[in-house]
Short mmCIF file of C-alpha atoms in Angstrom, two decimals:
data_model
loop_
_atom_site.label_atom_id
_atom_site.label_comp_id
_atom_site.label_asym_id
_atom_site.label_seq_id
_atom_site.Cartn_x
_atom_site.Cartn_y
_atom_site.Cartn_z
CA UNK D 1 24.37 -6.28 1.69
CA UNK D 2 21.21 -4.21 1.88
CA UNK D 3 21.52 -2.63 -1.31
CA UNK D 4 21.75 -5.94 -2.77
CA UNK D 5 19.03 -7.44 -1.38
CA UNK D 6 17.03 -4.35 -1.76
CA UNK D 7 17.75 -4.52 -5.71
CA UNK D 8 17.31 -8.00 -6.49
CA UNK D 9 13.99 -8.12 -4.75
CA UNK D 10 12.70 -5.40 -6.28
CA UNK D 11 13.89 -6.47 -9.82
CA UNK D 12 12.62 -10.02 -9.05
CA UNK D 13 9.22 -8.45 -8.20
CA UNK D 14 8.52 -6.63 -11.03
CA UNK D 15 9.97 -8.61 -12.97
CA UNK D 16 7.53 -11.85 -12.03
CA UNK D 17 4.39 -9.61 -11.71
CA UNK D 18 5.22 -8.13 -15.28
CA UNK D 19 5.22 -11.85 -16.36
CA UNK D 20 1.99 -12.94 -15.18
CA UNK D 21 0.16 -9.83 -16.23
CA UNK D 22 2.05 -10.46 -20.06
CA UNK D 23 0.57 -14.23 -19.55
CA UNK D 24 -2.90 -12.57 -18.68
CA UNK D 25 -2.51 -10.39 -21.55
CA UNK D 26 -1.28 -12.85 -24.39
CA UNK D 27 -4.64 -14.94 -22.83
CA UNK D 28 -6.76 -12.19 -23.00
CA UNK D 29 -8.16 -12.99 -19.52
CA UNK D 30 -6.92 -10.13 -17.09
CA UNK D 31 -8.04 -12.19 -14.12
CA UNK D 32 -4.64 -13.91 -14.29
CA UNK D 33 -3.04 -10.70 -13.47
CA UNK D 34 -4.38 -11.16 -9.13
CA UNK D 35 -1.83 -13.83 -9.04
CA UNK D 36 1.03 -11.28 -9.27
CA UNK D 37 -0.55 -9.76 -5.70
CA UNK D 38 1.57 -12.25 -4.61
CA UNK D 39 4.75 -12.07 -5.71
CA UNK D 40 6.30 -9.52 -3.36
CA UNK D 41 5.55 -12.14 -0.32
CA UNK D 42 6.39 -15.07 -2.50
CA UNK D 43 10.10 -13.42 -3.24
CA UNK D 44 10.52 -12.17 0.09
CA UNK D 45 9.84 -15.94 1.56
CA UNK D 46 12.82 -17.07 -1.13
CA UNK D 47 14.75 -14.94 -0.96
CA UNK D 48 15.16 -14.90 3.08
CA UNK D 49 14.75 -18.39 3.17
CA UNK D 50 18.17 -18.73 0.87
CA UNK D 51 20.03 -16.02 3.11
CA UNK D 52 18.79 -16.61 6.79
CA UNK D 53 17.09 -19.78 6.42
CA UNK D 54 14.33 -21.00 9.33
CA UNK D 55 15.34 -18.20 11.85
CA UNK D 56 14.98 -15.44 9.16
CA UNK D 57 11.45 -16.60 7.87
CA UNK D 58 10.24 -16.98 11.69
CA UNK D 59 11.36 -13.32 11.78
CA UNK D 60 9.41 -12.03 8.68
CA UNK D 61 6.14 -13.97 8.71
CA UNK D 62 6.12 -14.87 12.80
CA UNK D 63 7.69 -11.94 14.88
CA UNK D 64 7.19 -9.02 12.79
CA UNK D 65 3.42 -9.99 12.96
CA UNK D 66 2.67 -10.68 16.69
CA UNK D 67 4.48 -8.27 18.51
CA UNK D 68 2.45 -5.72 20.59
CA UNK D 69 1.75 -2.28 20.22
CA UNK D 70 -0.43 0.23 22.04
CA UNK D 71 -4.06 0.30 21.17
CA UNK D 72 -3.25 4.00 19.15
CA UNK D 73 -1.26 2.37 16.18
CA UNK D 74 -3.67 -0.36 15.62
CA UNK D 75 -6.44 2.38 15.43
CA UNK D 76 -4.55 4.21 13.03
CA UNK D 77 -4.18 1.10 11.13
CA UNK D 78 -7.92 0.26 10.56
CA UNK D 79 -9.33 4.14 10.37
CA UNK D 80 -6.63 6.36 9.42
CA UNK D 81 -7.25 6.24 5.55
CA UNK D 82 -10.71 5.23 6.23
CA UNK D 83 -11.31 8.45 7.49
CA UNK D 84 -9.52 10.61 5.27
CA UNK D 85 -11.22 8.75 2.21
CA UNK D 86 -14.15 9.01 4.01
CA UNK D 87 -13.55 13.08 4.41
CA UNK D 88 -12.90 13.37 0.68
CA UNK D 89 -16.08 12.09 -0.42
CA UNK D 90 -17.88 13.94 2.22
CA UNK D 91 -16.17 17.12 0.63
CA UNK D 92 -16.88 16.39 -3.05
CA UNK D 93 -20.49 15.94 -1.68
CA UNK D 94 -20.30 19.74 0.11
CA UNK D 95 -20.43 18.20 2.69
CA UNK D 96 -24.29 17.37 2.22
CA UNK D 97 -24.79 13.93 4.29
CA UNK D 98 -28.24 13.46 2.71
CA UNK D 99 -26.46 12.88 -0.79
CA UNK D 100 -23.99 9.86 0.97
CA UNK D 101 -24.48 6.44 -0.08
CA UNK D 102 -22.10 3.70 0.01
CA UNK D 103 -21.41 1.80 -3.65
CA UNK D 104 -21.84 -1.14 -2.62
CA UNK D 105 -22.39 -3.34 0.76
CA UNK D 106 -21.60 -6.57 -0.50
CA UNK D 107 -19.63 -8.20 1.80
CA UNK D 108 -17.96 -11.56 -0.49
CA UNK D 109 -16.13 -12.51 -2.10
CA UNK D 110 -14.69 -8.52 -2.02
CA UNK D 111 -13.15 -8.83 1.50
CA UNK D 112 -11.35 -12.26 1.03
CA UNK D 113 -9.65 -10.62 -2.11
CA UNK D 114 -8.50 -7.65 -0.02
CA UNK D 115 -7.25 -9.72 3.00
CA UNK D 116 -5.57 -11.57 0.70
CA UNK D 117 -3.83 -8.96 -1.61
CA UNK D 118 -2.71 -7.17 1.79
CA UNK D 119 -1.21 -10.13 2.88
CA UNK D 120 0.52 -11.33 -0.56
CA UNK D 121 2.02 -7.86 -0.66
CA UNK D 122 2.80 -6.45 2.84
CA UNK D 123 5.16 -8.66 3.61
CA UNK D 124 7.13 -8.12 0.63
CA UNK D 125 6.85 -4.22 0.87
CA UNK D 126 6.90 -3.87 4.76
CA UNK D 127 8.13 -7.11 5.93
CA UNK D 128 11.12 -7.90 3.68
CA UNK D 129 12.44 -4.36 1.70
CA UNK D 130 11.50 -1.54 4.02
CA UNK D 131 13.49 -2.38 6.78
CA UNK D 132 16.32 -2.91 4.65
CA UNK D 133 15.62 0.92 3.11
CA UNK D 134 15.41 2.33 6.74
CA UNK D 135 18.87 0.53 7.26
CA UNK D 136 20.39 2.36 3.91
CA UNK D 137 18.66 5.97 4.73
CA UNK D 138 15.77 7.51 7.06
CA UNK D 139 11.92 6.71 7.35
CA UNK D 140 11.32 9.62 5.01
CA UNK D 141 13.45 8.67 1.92
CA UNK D 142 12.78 5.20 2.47
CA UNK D 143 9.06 5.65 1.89
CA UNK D 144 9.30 7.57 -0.95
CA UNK D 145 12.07 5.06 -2.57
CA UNK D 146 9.37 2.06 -1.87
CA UNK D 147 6.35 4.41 -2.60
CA UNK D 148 8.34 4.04 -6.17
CA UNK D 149 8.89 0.70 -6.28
CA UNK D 150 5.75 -0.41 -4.84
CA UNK D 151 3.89 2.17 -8.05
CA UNK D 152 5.72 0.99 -10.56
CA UNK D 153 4.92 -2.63 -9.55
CA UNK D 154 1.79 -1.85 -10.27
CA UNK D 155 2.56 -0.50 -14.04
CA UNK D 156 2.05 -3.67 -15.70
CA UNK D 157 -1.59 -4.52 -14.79
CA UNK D 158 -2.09 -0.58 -15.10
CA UNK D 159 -1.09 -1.24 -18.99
CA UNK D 160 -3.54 -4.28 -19.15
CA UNK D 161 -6.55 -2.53 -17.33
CA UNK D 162 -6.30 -4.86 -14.50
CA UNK D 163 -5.54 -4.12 -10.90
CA UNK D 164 -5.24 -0.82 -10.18
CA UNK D 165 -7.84 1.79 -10.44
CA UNK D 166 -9.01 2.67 -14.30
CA UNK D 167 -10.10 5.95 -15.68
CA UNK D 168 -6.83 8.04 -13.87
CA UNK D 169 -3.39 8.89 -15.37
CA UNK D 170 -0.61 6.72 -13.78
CA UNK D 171 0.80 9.62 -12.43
CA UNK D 172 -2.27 10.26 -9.72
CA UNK D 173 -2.11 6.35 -8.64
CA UNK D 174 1.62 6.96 -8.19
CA UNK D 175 1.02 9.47 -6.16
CA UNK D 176 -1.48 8.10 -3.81
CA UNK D 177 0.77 4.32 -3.50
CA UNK D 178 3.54 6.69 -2.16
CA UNK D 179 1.23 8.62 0.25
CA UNK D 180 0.25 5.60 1.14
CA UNK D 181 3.59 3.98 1.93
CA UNK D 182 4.79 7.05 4.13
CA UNK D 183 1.34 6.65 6.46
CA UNK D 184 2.06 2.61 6.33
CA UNK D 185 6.03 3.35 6.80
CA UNK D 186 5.28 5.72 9.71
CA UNK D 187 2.86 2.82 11.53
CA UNK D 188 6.14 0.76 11.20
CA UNK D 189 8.44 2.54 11.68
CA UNK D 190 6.94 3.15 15.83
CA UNK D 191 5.32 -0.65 15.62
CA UNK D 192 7.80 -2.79 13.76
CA UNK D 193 4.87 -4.66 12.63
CA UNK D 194 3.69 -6.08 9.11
CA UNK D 195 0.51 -6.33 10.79
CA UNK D 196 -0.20 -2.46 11.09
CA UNK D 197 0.52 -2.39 7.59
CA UNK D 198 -1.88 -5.49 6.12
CA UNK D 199 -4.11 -3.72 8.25
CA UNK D 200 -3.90 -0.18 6.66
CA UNK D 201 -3.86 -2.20 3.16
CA UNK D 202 -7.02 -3.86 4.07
CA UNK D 203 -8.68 -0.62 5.30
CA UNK D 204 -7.80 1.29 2.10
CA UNK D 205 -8.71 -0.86 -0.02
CA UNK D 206 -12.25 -1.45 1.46
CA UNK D 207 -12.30 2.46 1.45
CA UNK D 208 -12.05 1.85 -2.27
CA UNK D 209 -14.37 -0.91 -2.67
CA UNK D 210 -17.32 0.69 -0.56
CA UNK D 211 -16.80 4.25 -0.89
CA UNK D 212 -17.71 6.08 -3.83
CA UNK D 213 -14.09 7.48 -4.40
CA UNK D 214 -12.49 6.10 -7.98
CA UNK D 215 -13.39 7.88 -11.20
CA UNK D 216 -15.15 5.08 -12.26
CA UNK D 217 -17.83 5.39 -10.04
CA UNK D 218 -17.77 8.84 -9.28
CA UNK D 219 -17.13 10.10 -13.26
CA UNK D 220 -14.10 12.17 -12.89
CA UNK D 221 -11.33 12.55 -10.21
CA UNK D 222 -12.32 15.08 -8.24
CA UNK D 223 -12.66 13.40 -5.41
CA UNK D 224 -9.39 11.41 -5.64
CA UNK D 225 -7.75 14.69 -5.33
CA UNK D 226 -9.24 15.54 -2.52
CA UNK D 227 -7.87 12.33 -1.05
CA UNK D 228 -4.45 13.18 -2.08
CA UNK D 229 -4.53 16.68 -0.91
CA UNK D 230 -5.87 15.81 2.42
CA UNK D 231 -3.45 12.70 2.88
CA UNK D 232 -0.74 15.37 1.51
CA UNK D 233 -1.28 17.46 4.39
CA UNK D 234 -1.29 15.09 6.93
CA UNK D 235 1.95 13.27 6.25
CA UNK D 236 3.29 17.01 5.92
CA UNK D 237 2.43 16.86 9.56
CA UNK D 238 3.57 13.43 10.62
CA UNK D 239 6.52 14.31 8.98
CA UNK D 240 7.44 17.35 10.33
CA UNK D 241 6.30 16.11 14.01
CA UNK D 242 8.23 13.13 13.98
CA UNK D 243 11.41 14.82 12.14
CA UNK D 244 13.27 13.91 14.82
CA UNK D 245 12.85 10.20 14.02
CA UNK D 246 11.20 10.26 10.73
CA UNK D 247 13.79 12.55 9.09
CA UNK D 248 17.13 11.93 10.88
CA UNK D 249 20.13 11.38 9.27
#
């Protein structure tokens, strides 16, 4: 039954998003293409509302978001990319605080968008598929499954310049979105809770937003790569820590 589900969302996902960013293309206005940030949340809600009904959609949008956790994973949540982005820069910049500026420190409407895009997607990618994945195989193979899934969602607006960062090969944002979904599967896996991962969405993509990171603010992707190695090595860590849990099976 998992495998199922796990397919059709997924298909259904990319599927809609590659519609609206075709729509967005065809009307030359890639602004369209934000309203497919939505569509792993929106099929999730459908698709459990058709198979569990009320009791399944209190589950994904009500429980999985208010339970409680210790202080620790919460932290993690807000400042565990932060800090690692933050690192990155700080190397690219030899470590030279004097030369550290933030790119911008405009608060809105950036930080509604981000909320938002967290929220449209996390409960698609953490709420509804993952622990279907972790059901299927362990935390490890599960992340890197989604890590794929959740990157190549993103491969229409990358072919429309919309939505995912410009001026870098595919390849490198694939590899960051499935970093990225082994830290957020990790806070979830020890949580159970969409809410550490809209948190960790929100936090790395403010890291994004205010730090001077991308290649098109920075002029080449140095200091992405830093990012990757650094996140590279820590997951290494978390992985082989947690193997017991994280890698079972």
């Amino acid at each position: 039954m998992e495998k199922k589900e796990i397919i059709i969302f997924s298909t259904l996902a990319i599927a809609v998003s590659s519609l609206i960013c075709f729509i967005a293309y065809q009307l030359d206005n890639p602004g369209i293409s934000i309203l497919s940030v939505f569509t792993p949340a929106i099929v999730a809600l459908v698709m459990t509302a058709a198979t569990t009904g009320k009791k399944g959609l209190t589950e994904l949008f009500v429980k999985q978001t208010s339970k409680k956790m210790a202080l620790k994973w919460l932290l993690l949540s807000l400042f565990g990319i932060p800090a690692i982005a933050l690192l990155a820069m700080l190397t690219s910049l030899d470590f030279d605080a004097s030369r550290f500026h933030l790119r911008t420190t405009q608060l809105l409407p950036q930080v509604v968008v981000i909320i938002l895009i967290a929220i449209g997607e996390e409960y698609g990618w953490r709420g509804y598929i993952l622990p279907r994945l972790m059901k299927k195989v362990n935390v490890l193979y599960a992340s890197i499954i989604l890590g794929l899934i959740w990157g190549f969602w993103h491969f229409p607006a990358y072919l429309i310049g919309a939505g995912v960062p410009l001026q870098m090969d595919f390849y490198v944002f694939l590899s960051w979105v499935v970093l990225g979904t082994l830290f957020m599967s990790w806070l979830y896996y020890y949580t159970k809770s969409v809410l550490t991962s809209i948190l960790a969405h929100v936090s790395a993509n403010a890291a994004f937003n205010y730090l001077v990171i991308l290649p098109e603010f920075t002029g080449n992707t140095n200091t992405f790569w830093w990012l990757i190695g650094y996140m590279s090595v820590l997951m290494m860590i978390v992985y082989t820590v947690g193997r017991k849990d994280l890698v079972k099976g």
